[in-house]
């Protein structure tokens, strides 16, 4: 496997899908698919931003350690070339100590890339000095080169035809030590790993290690500054090329200036600056002869650096090293080196590798936005939580297959809220059903019990009733026993009513459905009731077609029980209101009164058999239980609304019976 095949990958188990990598990827090379962040290798420019910003360490980059170890073990002469940013990574080490440690790993030659940088700086100087119309983008940063090749292919012809300092230094060492020499680059950059494969035959570098990987190799072999011999870098030794890793360092090394008046040379570094600078360069608003663009804030801030030093500390370390090294370099030797390698090839060619994706049509865009819940202008919050700066950019990324609707946080929160409400509603329904189920079970149990008792009592009660009736018939009204026997008959009659009520309640038999005119039935029922004078009755038949399928006998029981209860609740008079109306496949009978109302505590129990609030001898507590059973058998329902508190308004009760028409 090569670095370019899988330079950066995601450890799925660590990824918390926070979209930070999406936000910080200048190439938009991270696809969110099924809620997972995945690096699209062909779009990746290797800048390493995603690795740096991932707080979960879910992004990992290709390790070159194994291939470098294999090279070192192969016995072929191998050189390490160290990037000029090393003083920023090892500020506490003397350069001779670092050089000795790298040699300790088995490298035959240890040199600085900075000499290559010196030659590259001269090549740029010549390029800028030419008095022609050409405008160039510097090619010192491999991530920038890759970005131009993939996302600004029209600008590839403007890429300076100059190789990177790493490649030029490789060519220098091959000139000195022969073509068999293997060369390993050590530096702060991930993109170098793909540069060495992308450059193909032009590239003379075998592997690229980061400083982090170098440290791992040193740790695993137990090499440290205390147990190695100090040594000097192998020639050729650099001049101002040591300043390359600082933004603008290349200009100083090449004796060029970023002149604000002529604006011949412009520097831009960092993720957003470099992308803006390239856009402006492309549309002509940035009219520089040379645009030096670096993806990081200079190589000293590269993702392969192993320490946490802040920017200016790193910068200071590099300039201090360059200053001290320059003091020790003999200008004659320096000049001699330049003369020796003045004919070295510093050129390179770059090829377009267009990875731009088609934009959606306005209609497609609108449809995607709709699916994201963005219908009006005010829906476009541009909050950036999805990793895209605007909702439109997010929608475009969805069209390109890089993003998903679910990444829109405000929309997801809205949908979650709705689901929560739906869930609460279902929960509510569920608990109501549960209560109803418990009630039904309780009623069924009581039904069985009461049926058993009623059966047992029915026969002896018949005997008592028959005999007491006979005795009463034979007794004269002035007889001493007349009153007592009358009481026995009366109470036995009462027992009979209760027993037949119990039997009704426990009735298991089915309903005998027949077509009945419900309005007429209600009117008939009303006539059989003894209505006190102080109660006014209002009847409203709003039902369109009163012909409904019910068990007439059972429905009479329901209505009579409801009417009686209403009348009994209006001892001081009031209004009994009866209403029928249609409700789709159902019809409704509403019985309301202006009586005492039912207190909340009582309301819970009214359908329980034998529950009554009436005086002994007055209520049986079976009326509503029987009505409930009958209505259930008719596949209908009975609801009650009531107010027993005069402070809350008019007292009264309303029973609503809903039944299927057939
Ligand atoms: P009963 O009428 O024999 O008491 P029911 O089963 O018919 O038995 O009614 C149970 C209880 O429900 C009553 O005792 C009463 O407390 C209450 N109730 C029923 N209907 C009404 C109503 N319309 N107004 C006030 N309370 C009522
Ligand atoms: Mg009753």
XYZ file of C-alpha atoms and ligand atoms in Angstrom:
690
model
C 0.000 0.000 0.000
C 1.204 3.480 -0.811
C 0.633 6.615 1.217
C -1.391 8.125 -1.612
C -3.849 5.207 -1.469
C -4.788 5.787 2.148
C -2.971 8.841 3.427
C -5.534 9.742 6.071
C -8.261 7.437 7.390
C -10.954 7.564 10.094
C -11.051 5.196 13.066
C -14.803 4.707 13.009
C -15.062 3.606 16.624
C -13.519 6.904 17.804
C -15.392 9.262 15.463
C -18.171 11.137 17.307
C -19.384 12.814 14.081
C -18.945 16.388 15.313
C -18.295 17.661 11.736
C -15.183 19.591 12.862
C -13.118 17.770 10.230
C -15.705 18.655 7.561
C -15.479 22.300 8.605
C -11.688 22.380 8.574
C -11.078 20.471 5.356
C -10.198 23.050 2.672
C -10.686 20.418 -0.056
C -14.098 19.232 1.182
C -12.680 15.722 0.980
C -14.638 14.355 3.926
C -17.878 12.610 3.204
C -20.504 11.979 5.883
C -22.238 8.783 4.969
C -24.599 6.881 7.283
C -23.472 9.193 10.065
C -19.772 8.349 9.599
C -16.968 10.705 8.523
C -14.898 9.186 5.759
C -11.888 10.713 3.972
C -12.210 10.476 0.189
C -8.621 9.693 -0.774
C -8.895 10.993 -4.338
C -10.044 14.408 -3.056
C -7.631 14.618 -0.098
C -4.706 17.048 -0.450
C -2.921 15.715 2.642
C -2.902 19.013 4.538
C -3.583 17.147 7.798
C -6.032 19.744 9.135
C -8.538 17.017 9.965
C -5.936 15.150 12.022
C -5.060 18.316 13.944
C -8.624 19.369 14.740
C -10.052 15.972 15.719
C -10.342 16.048 19.507
C -11.124 12.302 19.555
C -7.934 11.313 17.679
C -10.187 9.531 15.201
C -8.074 10.521 12.187
C -4.890 8.586 11.549
C -2.307 8.994 8.807
C -0.301 6.455 6.871
C 2.772 5.332 8.796
C 6.017 5.076 6.829
C 7.972 3.551 9.729
C 7.854 -0.042 8.433
C 9.061 0.858 4.953
C 11.873 3.028 6.381
C 12.979 0.214 8.710
C 12.977 -2.169 5.735
C 15.166 0.269 3.758
C 17.603 0.616 6.665
C 17.835 -3.172 7.033
C 18.374 -3.696 3.292
C 22.018 -2.664 3.556
C 21.695 -0.099 0.738
C 23.259 3.273 1.499
C 20.523 5.474 2.872
C 20.387 9.189 3.511
C 18.075 11.092 5.849
C 17.296 14.629 4.778
C 15.873 16.726 7.567
C 13.411 19.540 6.901
C 14.450 23.058 7.966
C 11.624 23.194 10.528
C 13.475 20.784 12.838
C 14.700 23.511 15.265
C 11.020 24.283 15.977
C 10.333 20.655 16.842
C 13.497 20.038 18.860
C 14.179 23.460 20.443
C 15.959 21.878 23.415
C 18.302 19.735 21.331
C 21.587 20.827 19.894
C 21.443 20.178 16.126
C 24.504 17.951 16.502
C 22.647 15.815 19.038
C 19.686 15.398 16.687
C 22.028 14.595 13.815
C 23.748 11.955 15.963
C 20.409 10.416 16.981
C 19.239 10.108 13.355
C 22.576 8.570 12.420
C 22.101 6.178 15.341
C 19.038 4.745 13.587
C 21.330 3.484 10.828
C 21.313 6.299 8.257
C 24.639 6.577 6.413
C 24.169 10.210 5.472
C 22.254 12.897 7.383
C 21.793 16.208 5.567
C 19.600 19.269 5.709
C 16.874 19.910 3.129
C 17.713 23.611 3.488
C 20.487 23.457 0.887
C 17.859 22.293 -1.625
C 15.780 25.231 -0.415
C 18.646 27.605 -1.201
C 18.761 26.336 -4.796
C 14.961 26.533 -5.073
C 15.022 30.131 -3.785
C 17.507 31.028 -6.540
C 15.239 29.401 -9.132
C 12.318 31.542 -7.921
C 14.458 34.645 -7.960
C 15.220 34.028 -11.632
C 11.562 33.372 -12.374
C 10.417 36.639 -10.807
C 13.262 38.624 -12.362
C 12.126 37.685 -15.881
C 10.433 40.634 -17.469
C 7.427 38.875 -18.928
C 3.709 38.663 -18.301
C 3.791 35.304 -16.515
C 2.350 35.052 -13.042
C 3.265 32.148 -10.784
C 2.040 30.239 -7.777
C 4.916 28.864 -5.700
C 5.061 25.066 -5.529
C 6.954 24.679 -2.269
C 3.863 23.368 -0.385
C 2.731 19.960 -1.717
C -0.789 20.363 -0.246
C -1.229 23.630 -2.160
C 0.055 22.021 -5.371
C -2.401 19.164 -4.934
C -5.220 21.661 -4.207
C -4.501 23.550 -7.429
C -4.278 20.338 -9.492
C -7.603 19.059 -8.111
C -9.725 22.183 -7.579
C -8.205 24.902 -9.784
C -6.980 22.824 -12.759
C -7.038 25.961 -14.945
C -4.296 27.354 -12.689
C -1.947 24.381 -13.141
C -0.163 26.260 -15.944
C 0.546 29.004 -13.391
C 2.231 26.625 -10.947
C 5.880 27.639 -10.846
C 7.805 24.941 -12.796
C 10.113 24.507 -9.812
C 10.587 21.349 -7.755
C 10.241 21.361 -3.981
C 13.367 21.815 -1.797
C 13.003 18.129 -0.781
C 13.187 16.926 -4.393
C 16.057 19.277 -5.301
C 18.016 18.152 -2.234
C 17.394 14.552 -3.285
C 18.843 15.304 -6.706
C 21.889 16.961 -5.088
C 22.581 13.924 -2.904
C 22.159 11.513 -5.817
C 24.674 13.594 -7.784
C 27.138 13.297 -4.889
C 26.483 9.707 -3.755
C 25.129 8.010 -6.823
C 21.707 6.904 -8.040
C 21.607 3.851 -5.760
C 21.324 6.038 -2.727
C 18.023 5.688 -0.909
C 16.659 8.905 0.547
C 14.220 9.385 3.446
C 12.729 12.818 4.057
C 12.016 13.729 7.705
C 9.763 16.712 8.338
C 6.517 18.216 9.630
C 4.295 17.391 6.656
C 1.816 14.614 5.715
C 1.450 15.795 2.126
C 5.126 14.940 1.493
C 4.094 11.269 1.759
C 1.895 11.625 -1.304
C 4.224 14.111 -3.051
C 6.903 11.426 -3.330
C 4.523 9.041 -5.090
C 2.713 11.699 -7.112
C 5.917 13.085 -8.577
C 6.533 9.622 -10.083
C 9.815 9.245 -11.933
C 10.781 12.829 -11.236
C 10.922 12.091 -7.553
C 14.099 10.855 -6.021
C 12.806 10.385 -2.510
C 11.923 6.901 -1.239
C 9.957 7.622 1.950
C 8.722 10.548 4.002
C 8.636 10.425 7.794
C 7.069 12.986 10.100
C 8.904 14.225 13.173
C 6.313 12.279 15.193
C 7.289 9.074 13.381
C 10.984 9.858 13.876
C 10.320 10.116 17.611
C 8.535 6.762 17.586
C 11.520 5.159 15.871
C 13.931 6.742 18.336
C 11.762 5.600 21.269
C 11.477 2.028 20.019
C 15.245 1.737 19.544
C 16.016 3.451 22.859
C 18.096 6.152 21.172
C 18.272 9.475 22.989
C 20.523 12.525 23.149
C 22.471 11.063 26.083
C 23.465 7.817 24.434
C 24.580 9.010 20.984
C 27.656 10.778 19.731
C 27.141 14.306 18.503
C 27.766 14.685 14.811
C 27.562 17.293 12.086
C 25.238 17.321 9.123
C 26.750 16.021 5.910
C 27.397 18.634 3.230
C 26.310 20.531 1.306
C 25.450 22.922 4.099
C 22.648 25.490 3.748
C 22.511 29.266 3.838
C 19.257 31.209 4.213
C 17.275 28.169 3.019
C 16.928 27.356 6.736
C 14.262 30.075 6.856
C 11.953 28.281 4.403
C 9.560 26.851 7.004
C 8.578 30.368 8.090
C 5.992 32.074 5.935
C 7.953 34.490 3.670
C 11.213 32.650 4.429
C 11.558 31.595 0.831
C 11.454 35.230 -0.249
C 14.251 36.161 2.114
C 16.319 33.183 1.031
C 15.859 34.253 -2.590
C 16.506 37.898 -1.770
C 13.003 38.880 -2.917
C 10.647 41.079 -0.938
C 6.926 41.227 -0.420
C 6.780 44.839 -1.562
C 3.408 46.285 -0.643
C 3.774 48.994 -3.297
C 4.617 46.862 -6.302
C 2.772 43.789 -4.948
C 4.988 41.676 -7.213
C 5.263 38.999 -4.566
C 2.429 38.151 -2.190
C 2.472 35.629 0.673
C -0.617 33.832 1.974
C -0.656 31.079 4.551
C -3.160 29.119 6.586
C -6.236 27.169 5.549
C -8.624 29.970 4.644
C -6.065 32.534 3.432
C -4.567 30.171 0.891
C -7.920 29.159 -0.593
C -9.050 32.800 -0.845
C -5.721 33.853 -2.331
C -6.003 31.158 -5.029
C -9.577 32.190 -5.860
C -8.508 35.814 -6.198
C -5.454 34.829 -8.209
C -7.742 32.893 -10.555
C -10.217 35.717 -11.052
C -7.400 38.207 -11.544
C -8.095 40.425 -8.549
C -4.797 39.342 -6.980
C -2.323 40.449 -9.599
C 0.982 39.242 -8.146
C 3.925 38.021 -10.156
C 4.560 35.357 -7.536
C 2.061 34.097 -5.009
C 3.742 32.205 -2.193
C 1.014 30.092 -0.644
C 1.409 27.694 2.234
C -1.406 25.501 3.505
C -0.225 25.663 7.129
C 0.899 28.830 8.862
C 4.342 28.026 7.568
C 5.791 24.495 7.727
C 6.630 25.082 11.396
C 2.912 24.598 12.096
C 2.713 21.381 10.037
C 0.585 18.488 11.308
C 3.584 16.167 11.682
C 5.268 18.371 14.317
C 5.524 16.565 17.631
C 5.434 19.367 20.210
C 2.793 21.861 21.309
C 4.924 25.013 21.167
C 3.052 28.127 20.077
C 3.701 29.752 16.703
C 6.141 32.478 17.731
C 8.252 30.157 19.882
C 8.651 27.864 16.892
C 9.448 30.781 14.608
C 12.060 32.087 17.023
C 13.699 28.652 17.248
C 14.056 28.460 13.452
C 15.432 32.004 13.008
C 17.831 31.540 15.925
C 19.183 28.347 14.373
C 19.497 30.002 10.926
C 21.363 32.976 12.463
C 23.816 30.819 14.356
C 24.449 28.490 11.433
C 25.042 31.402 9.069
C 27.677 32.784 11.425
C 29.601 29.540 11.198
C 29.418 29.164 7.416
C 32.428 30.248 5.404
C 31.091 32.419 2.502
C 33.741 31.019 0.135
C 32.698 27.443 0.841
C 29.107 28.505 0.409
C 29.782 30.101 -2.975
C 31.771 27.071 -3.996
C 28.806 24.806 -3.173
C 26.429 26.977 -5.207
C 28.830 26.914 -8.151
C 29.109 23.138 -7.935
C 25.363 22.616 -8.016
C 24.336 25.600 -10.129
C 23.467 23.249 -12.988
C 21.323 20.920 -10.874
C 17.822 20.468 -12.242
C 15.442 22.532 -10.069
C 12.485 22.094 -12.412
C 9.294 20.095 -12.125
C 6.066 19.695 -14.059
C 2.545 19.589 -12.672
C -0.560 18.043 -14.164
C -4.268 18.819 -13.697
C -6.179 16.205 -11.703
C -9.664 17.723 -11.855
C -11.769 16.586 -8.881
C -14.411 19.284 -9.048
C -17.975 18.001 -8.781
C -20.918 19.337 -10.774
C -23.120 21.932 -9.073
C -26.856 21.271 -8.687
C -29.360 23.040 -10.973
C -31.442 25.755 -9.234
C -34.428 23.349 -9.131
C -32.335 20.520 -7.658
C -30.900 22.924 -5.099
C -34.367 24.115 -4.118
C -35.579 20.526 -3.697
C -32.617 19.609 -1.519
C -33.164 22.732 0.590
C -36.819 21.748 1.000
C -35.816 18.300 2.245
C -33.531 20.051 4.744
C -36.548 21.993 6.032
C -35.308 25.254 4.455
C -38.330 26.695 2.706
C -38.187 30.393 3.559
C -35.215 32.745 3.759
C -35.469 32.817 7.550
C -35.047 29.015 7.656
C -31.498 29.469 6.337
C -29.715 30.012 9.631
C -26.196 29.531 8.202
C -25.186 28.372 11.681
C -22.259 26.293 10.398
C -22.980 23.378 12.777
C -23.006 20.960 9.822
C -19.420 21.869 8.897
C -20.461 24.057 5.934
C -20.439 27.833 6.158
C -23.955 28.256 4.738
C -27.099 26.147 4.335
C -26.671 26.466 0.567
C -23.121 25.100 0.699
C -24.470 22.213 2.760
C -27.199 21.574 0.161
C -24.586 21.645 -2.631
C -22.487 19.127 -0.681
C -25.565 16.880 -0.369
C -25.961 17.073 -4.150
C -22.302 16.117 -4.564
C -22.798 13.098 -2.306
C -20.531 14.508 0.407
C -23.111 15.330 3.066
C -26.448 14.215 4.508
C -29.652 16.038 5.502
C -29.305 14.834 9.084
C -26.182 16.984 9.513
C -28.428 20.068 9.834
C -28.572 20.466 13.598
C -31.498 22.957 13.882
C -33.572 20.756 11.548
C -32.655 17.601 13.445
C -33.540 19.289 16.751
C -36.922 20.315 15.302
C -37.581 16.780 14.128
C -36.492 15.383 17.479
C -38.862 17.746 19.267
C -41.699 16.567 17.039
C -40.807 12.923 17.632
C -40.755 13.647 21.340
C -44.236 15.176 21.176
C -45.464 12.190 19.129
C -43.864 9.890 21.658
C -45.548 11.712 24.524
C -48.894 11.443 22.758
C -48.405 7.696 22.190
C -47.267 7.352 25.775
C -50.382 9.139 26.955
C -52.593 6.941 24.800
C -50.790 3.891 26.097
C -51.285 4.813 29.736
C -54.973 5.580 29.113
C -55.361 2.196 27.426
C -53.596 0.599 30.350
C -56.002 2.200 32.815
C -58.946 1.129 30.668
C -57.559 -2.406 30.526
C -57.161 -2.596 34.283
C -60.707 -1.268 34.655
C -62.099 -3.787 32.195
C -60.297 -6.606 33.980
C -61.615 -5.425 37.334
C -65.125 -5.185 35.968
C -64.901 -8.621 34.391
C -63.778 -10.090 37.731
C -66.574 -8.379 39.587
C -69.018 -9.498 36.915
C -68.143 -13.133 37.478
C -68.393 -12.793 41.247
C -71.697 -10.958 41.153
C -73.154 -13.421 38.647
C -72.273 -16.287 41.020
C -73.791 -14.582 44.063
C -76.877 -13.425 42.183
C -77.600 -16.942 40.993
C -77.307 -18.343 44.492
C -79.504 -15.633 46.019
C -82.111 -15.615 43.270
C -83.882 -18.824 44.319
C -84.161 -18.261 48.117
C -85.128 -14.666 47.359
C -87.944 -15.908 45.105
C -89.207 -18.067 47.938
C -89.095 -15.140 50.443
C -90.806 -12.819 48.014
C -93.538 -15.304 47.092
C -94.335 -16.241 50.687
C -94.168 -12.730 52.086
C -96.474 -11.591 49.260
C -98.923 -14.389 50.119
C -98.787 -13.417 53.785
C -99.399 -9.777 52.930
C -102.354 -10.699 50.734
C -103.888 -12.609 53.624
C -103.185 -9.867 56.139
C -105.680 -7.070 56.772
C -104.294 -3.530 56.782
C -105.292 -3.040 60.443
C -103.467 -6.205 61.451
C -100.526 -5.657 63.844
C -98.235 -7.542 61.435
C -99.293 -5.713 58.289
C -96.586 -3.077 58.437
C -93.825 -5.578 59.186
C -94.877 -7.889 56.370
C -95.120 -4.907 53.989
C -91.556 -3.980 54.904
C -90.393 -7.554 54.200
C -92.099 -7.470 50.792
C -90.660 -4.031 49.992
C -87.120 -4.968 50.938
C -87.370 -8.329 49.173
C -88.474 -6.454 46.030
C -85.472 -4.216 46.447
C -83.208 -7.253 46.730
C -84.761 -8.567 43.537
C -83.935 -5.331 41.716
C -80.341 -5.505 42.913
C -80.014 -9.150 41.942
C -81.440 -8.585 38.468
C -79.119 -5.571 38.109
C -76.190 -7.763 39.073
C -77.254 -10.367 36.557
C -77.566 -7.676 33.889
C -74.118 -6.365 34.676
C -72.587 -9.810 34.498
C -74.496 -10.717 31.392
C -72.267 -12.588 28.959
C -74.833 -12.879 26.252
C -74.347 -11.042 22.995
C -76.312 -8.055 21.858
C -79.253 -8.647 19.556
C -78.817 -5.934 16.994
C -81.857 -4.600 15.164
C -82.617 -1.417 13.295
C -84.149 1.032 15.742
C -85.073 4.704 15.438
C -82.905 6.093 18.204
C -84.695 9.451 18.400
C -88.025 7.718 18.887
C -86.498 5.366 21.467
C -85.182 8.285 23.511
C -88.549 10.012 23.405
C -90.238 6.788 24.527
C -87.805 6.288 27.394
C -88.382 9.805 28.609
C -92.095 9.120 28.907
C -91.524 6.131 31.210
C -89.559 8.254 33.685
C -91.288 10.146 36.473
C -90.123 13.695 35.994
C -90.330 16.103 38.932
C -91.974 19.406 38.053
C -88.894 21.471 38.792
C -86.933 19.772 36.011
C -87.155 21.093 32.485
C -86.325 18.722 29.649
C -84.825 19.887 26.374
C -84.489 17.397 23.525
C -82.449 18.118 20.403
C -82.377 15.448 17.718
C -79.617 16.550 15.354
C -78.977 13.065 14.000
C -79.485 12.961 10.212
C -80.580 9.353 9.962
C -81.886 8.071 13.296
C -82.123 4.454 12.047
C -79.292 2.710 13.888
C -78.421 -0.867 14.733
C -78.672 -1.495 18.476
C -80.086 -3.920 21.034
C -83.250 -2.043 21.925
C -83.830 -3.589 25.360
C -80.250 -2.961 26.439
C -80.260 0.598 25.133
C -83.422 1.341 27.119
C -81.520 0.277 30.243
C -78.625 2.584 29.420
C -80.859 5.569 28.775
C -83.043 4.990 31.820
C -80.007 4.731 34.073
C -78.525 7.948 32.709
C -81.838 9.838 32.958
C -82.433 8.614 36.511
C -78.972 9.625 37.652
C -79.403 13.060 36.122
C -82.756 13.583 37.816
C -81.417 12.362 41.149
C -78.555 14.870 40.865
C -81.034 17.754 40.464
C -82.956 17.593 43.768
C -83.495 21.362 43.642
C -84.586 21.313 40.034
C -82.691 22.072 36.866
C -82.421 21.201 33.234
C -82.074 17.813 31.579
C -80.631 18.195 28.096
C -80.761 15.370 25.564
C -79.045 15.576 22.242
C -78.349 13.181 19.386
C -76.042 13.824 16.489
C -73.911 12.086 13.852
C -70.179 11.597 14.033
C -69.069 9.875 10.825
C -69.730 6.156 11.131
C -70.860 6.763 14.694
C -73.708 8.553 16.425
C -73.713 10.276 19.773
C -76.229 10.538 22.573
C -75.464 13.301 25.049
C -77.253 13.412 28.392
C -76.415 16.506 30.423
C -77.803 17.921 33.588
C -77.378 21.016 35.743
C -77.186 18.975 38.938
C -74.621 18.708 41.701
C -71.844 17.427 39.452
C -69.432 14.617 40.284
C -66.340 15.423 42.386
C -63.022 14.291 40.807
C -62.435 11.659 43.479
C -65.843 10.098 42.858
C -65.550 10.292 39.066
C -62.839 7.619 39.031
C -65.188 5.065 40.617
C -68.616 5.693 39.094
C -68.442 2.806 36.650
C -67.487 0.304 39.351
C -70.351 -2.048 40.208
C -71.971 -1.413 43.596
C -70.332 2.004 43.900
C -72.851 4.583 45.018
C -72.802 7.883 46.847
C -76.516 7.710 47.495
C -78.206 6.974 50.834
C -78.818 3.359 51.878
C -81.932 2.189 50.143
C -81.618 4.825 47.436
C -78.838 3.706 45.114
C -77.643 0.256 44.080
C -74.428 1.384 42.423
C -75.215 -0.718 39.382
C -76.729 1.793 36.906
C -73.504 3.028 35.326
C -71.716 -0.334 35.584
C -74.542 -1.938 33.605
C -74.575 0.950 31.099
C -70.814 0.663 30.688
C -71.025 -3.095 29.988
C -73.802 -2.663 27.427
C -72.015 0.153 25.612
C -68.799 -1.859 25.444
C -70.726 -4.800 24.011
C -72.005 -2.416 21.333
C -68.326 -1.506 20.515
C -68.983 2.028 21.713
C -67.688 4.224 24.503
C -69.030 6.378 27.289
C -67.314 9.561 28.495
C -68.126 11.832 31.350
C -67.416 15.509 31.942
C -68.494 17.101 35.169
C -68.060 20.084 37.444
C -68.947 19.773 41.112
C -67.255 22.990 42.201
C -69.506 26.078 41.986
C -66.390 28.258 42.174
C -65.268 26.865 38.842
C -68.556 27.644 37.145
C -71.999 26.115 36.746
C -72.200 22.623 38.231
C -73.519 19.720 36.232
C -72.634 16.541 34.413
C -72.489 15.500 30.809
C -72.445 11.845 29.722
C -71.559 11.241 26.041
C -72.327 7.850 24.560
C -70.705 7.140 21.196
C -71.935 4.098 19.261
C -71.405 2.712 15.780
C -74.425 3.222 13.526
C -74.178 -0.394 12.390
P -76.475 4.732 41.717
O -77.285 5.677 40.909
O -77.269 3.579 42.140
O -75.736 5.367 42.838
P -74.889 4.514 39.410
O -73.948 3.478 38.941
O -76.006 4.832 38.524
O -75.378 4.062 40.813
O -74.106 5.799 39.731
C -72.972 5.730 40.534
C -72.681 7.066 41.174
O -72.311 7.987 40.174
C -73.821 7.734 41.821
O -74.013 7.277 43.136
C -73.422 9.189 41.811
O -72.527 9.489 42.853
C -72.684 9.288 40.519
N -73.473 9.865 39.431
C -73.921 9.200 38.343
N -74.581 10.030 37.522
C -74.520 11.261 38.080
C -75.026 12.561 37.701
N -75.691 12.752 36.569
N -74.772 13.609 38.526
C -74.087 13.421 39.673
N -73.601 12.234 40.077
C -73.806 11.158 39.283
Mg -78.093 5.175 39.151
